């Protein structure tokens, strides 16, 4: 079964760092792009960026460039999203999803989401 | 502000049809068939419903259909069912290898 399993919910304080993960299984992890999507409480989906695990080629949304870092460890089929200094406005649900694995130009398999809460 | 414009909400009664629009520009939606649609019931992850404007992934009921006219893509749900109540998002893969989502539409089944 193809799936993406994300790390658990996090509660952090402003200024702290964080790295959340997304582990793929059931398919060739290195040959399909993985994207990250933010959903703030009660709001819509926002595309953050995308990475090709095979060579770590990464593209960012202008809105998130410099705010987060997307990476991947292909040896353990895991993609990451990290912050060096969290803000309260980073409180959101974060989803990873495979891109164009089976279906052209679309996010076809989604992780279950990781809730990040940033509060003092 | 999203580059793709969706109506905030639509509604319909069971058995009826509803259409959700997704409007871009002549340089994105109007030029490429890279539009996809996602369904997100409350408290769940999004699910792909339509890709490349009008194609259904395996397992998606044929009550869901997609189309495009000019700069506007549309998702039509026919034979509306209570389980269709969810938020729906369109998405566009741009030529710059970036992605943009629409603002989302809340579908209420009356």
PDB file of C-alpha atoms in Angstrom:
ATOM      1  CA  UNK A   1       0.000   0.000   0.000  1.00  0.00           C
ATOM      2  CA  UNK A   2       1.297   3.422  -0.953  1.00  0.00           C
ATOM      3  CA  UNK A   3       1.262   5.797   1.980  1.00  0.00           C
ATOM      4  CA  UNK A   4       2.825   8.844   3.551  1.00  0.00           C
ATOM      5  CA  UNK A   5       3.035   8.822   7.344  1.00  0.00           C
ATOM      6  CA  UNK A   6       3.760  12.107   9.067  1.00  0.00           C
ATOM      7  CA  UNK A   7       5.234  12.739  12.481  1.00  0.00           C
ATOM      8  CA  UNK A   8       2.998  13.596  15.421  1.00  0.00           C
ATOM      9  CA  UNK A   9       1.578  16.848  16.679  1.00  0.00           C
ATOM     10  CA  UNK A  10       3.983  19.409  18.100  1.00  0.00           C
ATOM     11  CA  UNK A  11       3.578  22.188  20.669  1.00  0.00           C
ATOM     12  CA  UNK A  12       6.383  24.723  20.643  1.00  0.00           C
ATOM     13  CA  UNK A  13       7.220  28.184  21.926  1.00  0.00           C
ATOM     14  CA  UNK A  14       7.995  31.179  19.706  1.00  0.00           C
ATOM     15  CA  UNK A  15      11.635  31.239  18.709  1.00  0.00           C
ATOM     16  CA  UNK A  16      12.114  27.478  18.979  1.00  0.00           C
ATOM     17  CA  UNK A  17      13.213  25.307  16.078  1.00  0.00           C
ATOM     18  CA  UNK A  18      11.276  22.376  14.661  1.00  0.00           C
ATOM     19  CA  UNK A  19      11.620  19.644  12.053  1.00  0.00           C
ATOM     20  CA  UNK A  20       8.630  17.528  11.060  1.00  0.00           C
ATOM     21  CA  UNK A  21       8.783  14.463   8.873  1.00  0.00           C
ATOM     22  CA  UNK A  22       6.916  12.581   6.172  1.00  0.00           C
ATOM     23  CA  UNK A  23       7.866   8.948   5.523  1.00  0.00           C
ATOM     24  CA  UNK A  24       6.900   7.325   2.259  1.00  0.00           C
ATOM     25  CA  UNK A  25       6.343   3.623   1.707  1.00  0.00           C
ATOM     26  CA  UNK A  26       4.996   1.299  -0.970  1.00  0.00           C
ATOM     27  CA  UNK A  27       6.551   3.135  -3.903  1.00  0.00           C
ATOM     28  CA  UNK A  28       9.890   4.372  -5.249  1.00  0.00           C
ATOM     29  CA  UNK A  29      10.441   7.334  -2.917  1.00  0.00           C
ATOM     30  CA  UNK A  30      13.316   8.851  -4.899  1.00  0.00           C
ATOM     31  CA  UNK A  31      11.512   9.140  -8.233  1.00  0.00           C
ATOM     32  CA  UNK A  32       8.502  11.292  -7.360  1.00  0.00           C
ATOM     33  CA  UNK A  33       8.241  14.840  -6.078  1.00  0.00           C
ATOM     34  CA  UNK A  34       6.857  15.461  -2.576  1.00  0.00           C
ATOM     35  CA  UNK A  35       5.174  18.717  -1.697  1.00  0.00           C
ATOM     36  CA  UNK A  36       4.275  20.455   1.549  1.00  0.00           C
ATOM     37  CA  UNK A  37       0.985  22.267   2.108  1.00  0.00           C
ATOM     38  CA  UNK A  38      -0.023  24.526   4.995  1.00  0.00           C
ATOM     39  CA  UNK A  39      -3.544  24.910   6.325  1.00  0.00           C
ATOM     40  CA  UNK A  40      -3.985  27.521   9.019  1.00  0.00           C
ATOM     41  CA  UNK A  41      -6.931  27.040  11.414  1.00  0.00           C
ATOM     42  CA  UNK A  42     -10.188  27.561   9.531  1.00  0.00           C
ATOM     43  CA  UNK A  43      -8.383  28.570   6.348  1.00  0.00           C
ATOM     44  CA  UNK A  44      -7.571  27.155   2.931  1.00  0.00           C
ATOM     45  CA  UNK A  45      -4.682  25.186   1.489  1.00  0.00           C
ATOM     46  CA  UNK A  46      -1.405  26.957   0.735  1.00  0.00           C
ATOM     47  CA  UNK A  47       1.378  25.411  -1.315  1.00  0.00           C
ATOM     48  CA  UNK A  48       4.722  25.802   0.458  1.00  0.00           C
ATOM     49  CA  UNK A  49       7.205  23.994  -1.739  1.00  0.00           C
ATOM     50  CA  UNK A  50       8.230  20.755  -3.343  1.00  0.00           C
ATOM     51  CA  UNK A  51      11.277  18.489  -3.388  1.00  0.00           C
ATOM     52  CA  UNK A  52      12.543  15.741  -5.661  1.00  0.00           C
ATOM     53  CA  UNK A  53      14.134  13.243  -3.247  1.00  0.00           C
ATOM     54  CA  UNK A  54      16.321  11.725  -5.943  1.00  0.00           C
ATOM     55  CA  UNK A  55      18.569  14.788  -6.172  1.00  0.00           C
ATOM     56  CA  UNK A  56      17.014  17.132  -3.567  1.00  0.00           C
ATOM     57  CA  UNK A  57      16.004  19.652  -6.232  1.00  0.00           C
ATOM     58  CA  UNK A  58      13.685  21.979  -4.279  1.00  0.00           C
ATOM     59  CA  UNK A  59      11.252  24.726  -5.285  1.00  0.00           C
ATOM     60  CA  UNK A  60       9.609  27.120  -2.841  1.00  0.00           C
ATOM     61  CA  UNK A  61       6.545  29.291  -2.963  1.00  0.00           C
ATOM     62  CA  UNK A  62       7.660  32.942  -2.775  1.00  0.00           C
ATOM     63  CA  UNK A  63       5.500  33.225   0.349  1.00  0.00           C
ATOM     64  CA  UNK A  64       7.599  30.602   2.153  1.00  0.00           C
ATOM     65  CA  UNK A  65      11.060  31.109   0.629  1.00  0.00           C
ATOM     66  CA  UNK A  66      13.467  31.833   3.473  1.00  0.00           C
ATOM     67  CA  UNK A  67      10.868  30.980   6.117  1.00  0.00           C
ATOM     68  CA  UNK A  68      11.175  27.205   6.015  1.00  0.00           C
ATOM     69  CA  UNK A  69      13.568  24.553   4.719  1.00  0.00           C
ATOM     70  CA  UNK A  70      12.461  21.471   2.831  1.00  0.00           C
ATOM     71  CA  UNK A  71      14.810  18.495   2.691  1.00  0.00           C
ATOM     72  CA  UNK A  72      14.819  14.749   2.171  1.00  0.00           C
ATOM     73  CA  UNK A  73      16.776  11.698   3.333  1.00  0.00           C
ATOM     74  CA  UNK A  74      16.372   9.209   0.529  1.00  0.00           C
ATOM     75  CA  UNK A  75      18.061   6.393   2.443  1.00  0.00           C
ATOM     76  CA  UNK A  76      15.116   6.351   4.847  1.00  0.00           C
ATOM     77  CA  UNK A  77      12.437   7.525   2.394  1.00  0.00           C
ATOM     78  CA  UNK A  78      11.655  10.596   4.470  1.00  0.00           C
ATOM     79  CA  UNK A  79      10.986  14.221   3.607  1.00  0.00           C
ATOM     80  CA  UNK A  80      11.272  17.029   6.127  1.00  0.00           C
ATOM     81  CA  UNK A  81       9.941  20.506   6.768  1.00  0.00           C
ATOM     82  CA  UNK A  82      11.837  22.627   9.245  1.00  0.00           C
ATOM     83  CA  UNK A  83      11.818  26.003  10.922  1.00  0.00           C
ATOM     84  CA  UNK A  84      14.758  27.678  12.645  1.00  0.00           C
ATOM     85  CA  UNK A  85      12.678  30.134  14.663  1.00  0.00           C
ATOM     86  CA  UNK A  86       8.952  29.525  14.982  1.00  0.00           C
ATOM     87  CA  UNK A  87       6.351  32.267  15.185  1.00  0.00           C
ATOM     88  CA  UNK A  88       2.811  32.127  16.504  1.00  0.00           C
ATOM     89  CA  UNK A  89       1.644  32.570  12.912  1.00  0.00           C
ATOM     90  CA  UNK A  90       3.208  29.189  12.043  1.00  0.00           C
ATOM     91  CA  UNK A  91       0.395  27.499  13.975  1.00  0.00           C
ATOM     92  CA  UNK A  92      -1.245  25.297  11.372  1.00  0.00           C
ATOM     93  CA  UNK A  93      -1.796  21.814  10.026  1.00  0.00           C
ATOM     94  CA  UNK A  94       0.942  20.765   7.629  1.00  0.00           C
ATOM     95  CA  UNK A  95       0.421  18.113   4.961  1.00  0.00           C
ATOM     96  CA  UNK A  96       2.889  16.336   2.725  1.00  0.00           C
ATOM     97  CA  UNK A  97       1.743  14.810  -0.553  1.00  0.00           C
ATOM     98  CA  UNK A  98       3.257  13.028  -3.527  1.00  0.00           C
ATOM     99  CA  UNK A  99       3.099  14.975  -6.770  1.00  0.00           C
ATOM    100  CA  UNK A 100       2.364  13.396 -10.146  1.00  0.00           C
ATOM    101  CA  UNK A 101       3.115   9.872  -8.960  1.00  0.00           C
ATOM    102  CA  UNK A 102       0.106   8.344 -10.694  1.00  0.00           C
ATOM    103  CA  UNK A 103      -1.825  11.344 -11.930  1.00  0.00           C
ATOM    104  CA  UNK A 104      -0.378  14.170 -13.995  1.00  0.00           C
ATOM    105  CA  UNK A 105       0.286  17.499 -12.289  1.00  0.00           C
ATOM    106  CA  UNK A 106      -1.647  16.626  -9.130  1.00  0.00           C
ATOM    107  CA  UNK A 107      -1.050  15.713  -5.502  1.00  0.00           C
ATOM    108  CA  UNK A 108      -2.266  12.138  -5.480  1.00  0.00           C
ATOM    109  CA  UNK A 109      -1.333  10.653  -2.090  1.00  0.00           C
ATOM    110  CA  UNK A 110      -1.562  12.764   1.059  1.00  0.00           C
ATOM    111  CA  UNK A 111      -0.156  12.257   4.523  1.00  0.00           C
ATOM    112  CA  UNK A 112      -2.459  12.471   7.527  1.00  0.00           C
ATOM    113  CA  UNK A 113      -1.143  15.891   8.518  1.00  0.00           C
ATOM    114  CA  UNK A 114       0.966  17.226  11.380  1.00  0.00           C
ATOM    115  CA  UNK A 115      -0.537  19.864  13.655  1.00  0.00           C
ATOM    116  CA  UNK A 116       1.973  22.452  14.816  1.00  0.00           C
ATOM    117  CA  UNK A 117       0.973  24.779  17.644  1.00  0.00           C
ATOM    118  CA  UNK A 118       3.222  27.701  18.535  1.00  0.00           C
ATOM    119  CA  UNK A 119       2.290  29.445  21.750  1.00  0.00           C
ATOM    120  CA  UNK A 120       4.032  31.101  24.634  1.00  0.00           C
TER     121      UNK A 120
ATOM    122  CA  UNK B   1      -4.736  36.507  -2.058  1.00  0.00           C
ATOM    123  CA  UNK B   2      -5.040  33.380  -4.169  1.00  0.00           C
ATOM    124  CA  UNK B   3      -4.291  33.543  -7.876  1.00  0.00           C
ATOM    125  CA  UNK B   4      -7.270  31.217  -8.433  1.00  0.00           C
ATOM    126  CA  UNK B   5     -10.697  32.518  -7.491  1.00  0.00           C
ATOM    127  CA  UNK B   6     -13.404  30.217  -6.144  1.00  0.00           C
ATOM    128  CA  UNK B   7     -16.815  31.088  -4.690  1.00  0.00           C
ATOM    129  CA  UNK B   8     -16.706  30.851  -0.877  1.00  0.00           C
ATOM    130  CA  UNK B   9     -19.731  28.609  -0.714  1.00  0.00           C
ATOM    131  CA  UNK B  10     -22.270  26.673  -2.774  1.00  0.00           C
ATOM    132  CA  UNK B  11     -25.203  24.535  -1.729  1.00  0.00           C
ATOM    133  CA  UNK B  12     -27.629  22.046  -3.155  1.00  0.00           C
ATOM    134  CA  UNK B  13     -30.212  19.485  -2.152  1.00  0.00           C
ATOM    135  CA  UNK B  14     -29.667  15.734  -2.362  1.00  0.00           C
ATOM    136  CA  UNK B  15     -29.994  14.534  -5.950  1.00  0.00           C
ATOM    137  CA  UNK B  16     -29.312  17.939  -7.454  1.00  0.00           C
ATOM    138  CA  UNK B  17     -26.189  19.080  -9.306  1.00  0.00           C
ATOM    139  CA  UNK B  18     -23.809  21.803  -8.212  1.00  0.00           C
ATOM    140  CA  UNK B  19     -20.907  23.436 -10.024  1.00  0.00           C
ATOM    141  CA  UNK B  20     -17.885  25.053  -8.423  1.00  0.00           C
ATOM    142  CA  UNK B  21     -15.850  27.473 -10.511  1.00  0.00           C
ATOM    143  CA  UNK B  22     -12.130  28.234 -10.422  1.00  0.00           C
ATOM    144  CA  UNK B  23     -11.068  31.328 -12.318  1.00  0.00           C
ATOM    145  CA  UNK B  24      -7.510  32.165 -13.302  1.00  0.00           C
ATOM    146  CA  UNK B  25      -6.007  34.061 -16.218  1.00  0.00           C
ATOM    147  CA  UNK B  26      -5.287  33.488 -19.873  1.00  0.00           C
ATOM    148  CA  UNK B  27      -1.649  32.731 -19.011  1.00  0.00           C
ATOM    149  CA  UNK B  28      -2.404  29.944 -16.535  1.00  0.00           C
ATOM    150  CA  UNK B  29      -5.810  28.227 -16.458  1.00  0.00           C
ATOM    151  CA  UNK B  30      -6.539  29.455 -19.954  1.00  0.00           C
ATOM    152  CA  UNK B  31      -3.320  28.093 -21.403  1.00  0.00           C
ATOM    153  CA  UNK B  32      -2.772  24.756 -19.698  1.00  0.00           C
ATOM    154  CA  UNK B  33      -4.763  21.704 -18.673  1.00  0.00           C
ATOM    155  CA  UNK B  34      -2.969  21.459 -15.337  1.00  0.00           C
ATOM    156  CA  UNK B  35      -5.952  21.979 -13.089  1.00  0.00           C
ATOM    157  CA  UNK B  36      -6.795  19.503 -10.352  1.00  0.00           C
ATOM    158  CA  UNK B  37      -9.550  19.389  -7.721  1.00  0.00           C
ATOM    159  CA  UNK B  38      -9.436  18.194  -4.110  1.00  0.00           C
ATOM    160  CA  UNK B  39     -12.141  17.284  -1.621  1.00  0.00           C
ATOM    161  CA  UNK B  40     -11.579  17.892   2.088  1.00  0.00           C
ATOM    162  CA  UNK B  41     -14.285  16.787   4.526  1.00  0.00           C
ATOM    163  CA  UNK B  42     -13.971  18.361   7.985  1.00  0.00           C
ATOM    164  CA  UNK B  43     -11.016  17.120   9.982  1.00  0.00           C
ATOM    165  CA  UNK B  44      -9.495  15.042   7.189  1.00  0.00           C
ATOM    166  CA  UNK B  45      -6.675  15.337   4.679  1.00  0.00           C
ATOM    167  CA  UNK B  46      -7.483  16.485   1.145  1.00  0.00           C
ATOM    168  CA  UNK B  47      -8.272  13.856  -1.502  1.00  0.00           C
ATOM    169  CA  UNK B  48      -7.647  14.152  -5.242  1.00  0.00           C
ATOM    170  CA  UNK B  49     -10.921  14.106  -7.188  1.00  0.00           C
ATOM    171  CA  UNK B  50     -10.008  15.422 -10.660  1.00  0.00           C
ATOM    172  CA  UNK B  51      -6.687  15.917 -12.468  1.00  0.00           C
ATOM    173  CA  UNK B  52      -5.782  17.491 -15.797  1.00  0.00           C
ATOM    174  CA  UNK B  53      -9.071  19.418 -15.822  1.00  0.00           C
ATOM    175  CA  UNK B  54     -11.389  16.476 -16.425  1.00  0.00           C
ATOM    176  CA  UNK B  55      -9.791  13.147 -15.528  1.00  0.00           C
ATOM    177  CA  UNK B  56     -10.981  11.089 -12.557  1.00  0.00           C
ATOM    178  CA  UNK B  57      -8.545   9.027 -10.488  1.00  0.00           C
ATOM    179  CA  UNK B  58      -9.400   5.416  -9.895  1.00  0.00           C
ATOM    180  CA  UNK B  59     -12.139   5.055  -7.285  1.00  0.00           C
ATOM    181  CA  UNK B  60     -13.665   8.508  -7.658  1.00  0.00           C
ATOM    182  CA  UNK B  61     -17.386   8.258  -8.513  1.00  0.00           C
ATOM    183  CA  UNK B  62     -18.418   9.386 -11.985  1.00  0.00           C
ATOM    184  CA  UNK B  63     -20.795  11.851 -10.317  1.00  0.00           C
ATOM    185  CA  UNK B  64     -17.733  14.082 -10.160  1.00  0.00           C
ATOM    186  CA  UNK B  65     -16.704  15.715 -13.415  1.00  0.00           C
ATOM    187  CA  UNK B  66     -14.429  18.548 -14.464  1.00  0.00           C
ATOM    188  CA  UNK B  67     -14.341  20.928 -17.384  1.00  0.00           C
ATOM    189  CA  UNK B  68     -12.785  24.159 -18.555  1.00  0.00           C
ATOM    190  CA  UNK B  69     -13.944  27.112 -20.583  1.00  0.00           C
ATOM    191  CA  UNK B  70     -11.553  29.949 -21.260  1.00  0.00           C
ATOM    192  CA  UNK B  71      -9.894  31.010 -18.016  1.00  0.00           C
ATOM    193  CA  UNK B  72     -12.341  29.148 -15.788  1.00  0.00           C
ATOM    194  CA  UNK B  73     -12.221  25.525 -14.707  1.00  0.00           C
ATOM    195  CA  UNK B  74     -15.256  23.914 -13.118  1.00  0.00           C
ATOM    196  CA  UNK B  75     -16.063  20.940 -10.921  1.00  0.00           C
ATOM    197  CA  UNK B  76     -19.576  19.559 -11.234  1.00  0.00           C
ATOM    198  CA  UNK B  77     -21.080  17.141  -8.746  1.00  0.00           C
ATOM    199  CA  UNK B  78     -24.254  15.482  -9.960  1.00  0.00           C
ATOM    200  CA  UNK B  79     -26.681  13.399  -7.916  1.00  0.00           C
ATOM    201  CA  UNK B  80     -25.567  15.242  -4.775  1.00  0.00           C
ATOM    202  CA  UNK B  81     -25.229  13.094  -1.651  1.00  0.00           C
ATOM    203  CA  UNK B  82     -24.875  14.031   1.999  1.00  0.00           C
ATOM    204  CA  UNK B  83     -21.354  12.585   2.023  1.00  0.00           C
ATOM    205  CA  UNK B  84     -20.287  15.145  -0.600  1.00  0.00           C
ATOM    206  CA  UNK B  85     -20.458  17.912   1.994  1.00  0.00           C
ATOM    207  CA  UNK B  86     -16.889  19.173   2.241  1.00  0.00           C
ATOM    208  CA  UNK B  87     -14.503  21.924   1.232  1.00  0.00           C
ATOM    209  CA  UNK B  88     -13.313  21.785  -2.375  1.00  0.00           C
ATOM    210  CA  UNK B  89     -10.109  23.277  -3.700  1.00  0.00           C
ATOM    211  CA  UNK B  90      -8.836  23.747  -7.212  1.00  0.00           C
ATOM    212  CA  UNK B  91      -5.127  23.737  -7.915  1.00  0.00           C
ATOM    213  CA  UNK B  92      -2.929  24.740 -10.817  1.00  0.00           C
ATOM    214  CA  UNK B  93       0.566  23.523 -11.686  1.00  0.00           C
ATOM    215  CA  UNK B  94       2.311  26.456 -13.274  1.00  0.00           C
ATOM    216  CA  UNK B  95       5.020  26.366 -15.920  1.00  0.00           C
ATOM    217  CA  UNK B  96       7.525  27.621 -13.324  1.00  0.00           C
ATOM    218  CA  UNK B  97       7.190  24.291 -11.474  1.00  0.00           C
ATOM    219  CA  UNK B  98       5.180  25.911  -8.744  1.00  0.00           C
ATOM    220  CA  UNK B  99       1.680  25.196  -7.550  1.00  0.00           C
ATOM    221  CA  UNK B 100      -1.152  27.441  -6.465  1.00  0.00           C
ATOM    222  CA  UNK B 101      -4.435  26.565  -4.759  1.00  0.00           C
ATOM    223  CA  UNK B 102      -7.729  28.344  -5.006  1.00  0.00           C
ATOM    224  CA  UNK B 103      -9.248  29.833  -1.879  1.00  0.00           C
ATOM    225  CA  UNK B 104     -11.621  26.904  -1.419  1.00  0.00           C
ATOM    226  CA  UNK B 105     -15.377  26.446  -1.630  1.00  0.00           C
ATOM    227  CA  UNK B 106     -17.562  25.063   1.130  1.00  0.00           C
ATOM    228  CA  UNK B 107     -20.250  22.764  -0.245  1.00  0.00           C
ATOM    229  CA  UNK B 108     -23.340  22.407   1.915  1.00  0.00           C
ATOM    230  CA  UNK B 109     -25.845  19.650   1.190  1.00  0.00           C
ATOM    231  CA  UNK B 110     -29.206  20.974   2.333  1.00  0.00           C
TER     232      UNK B 110
END
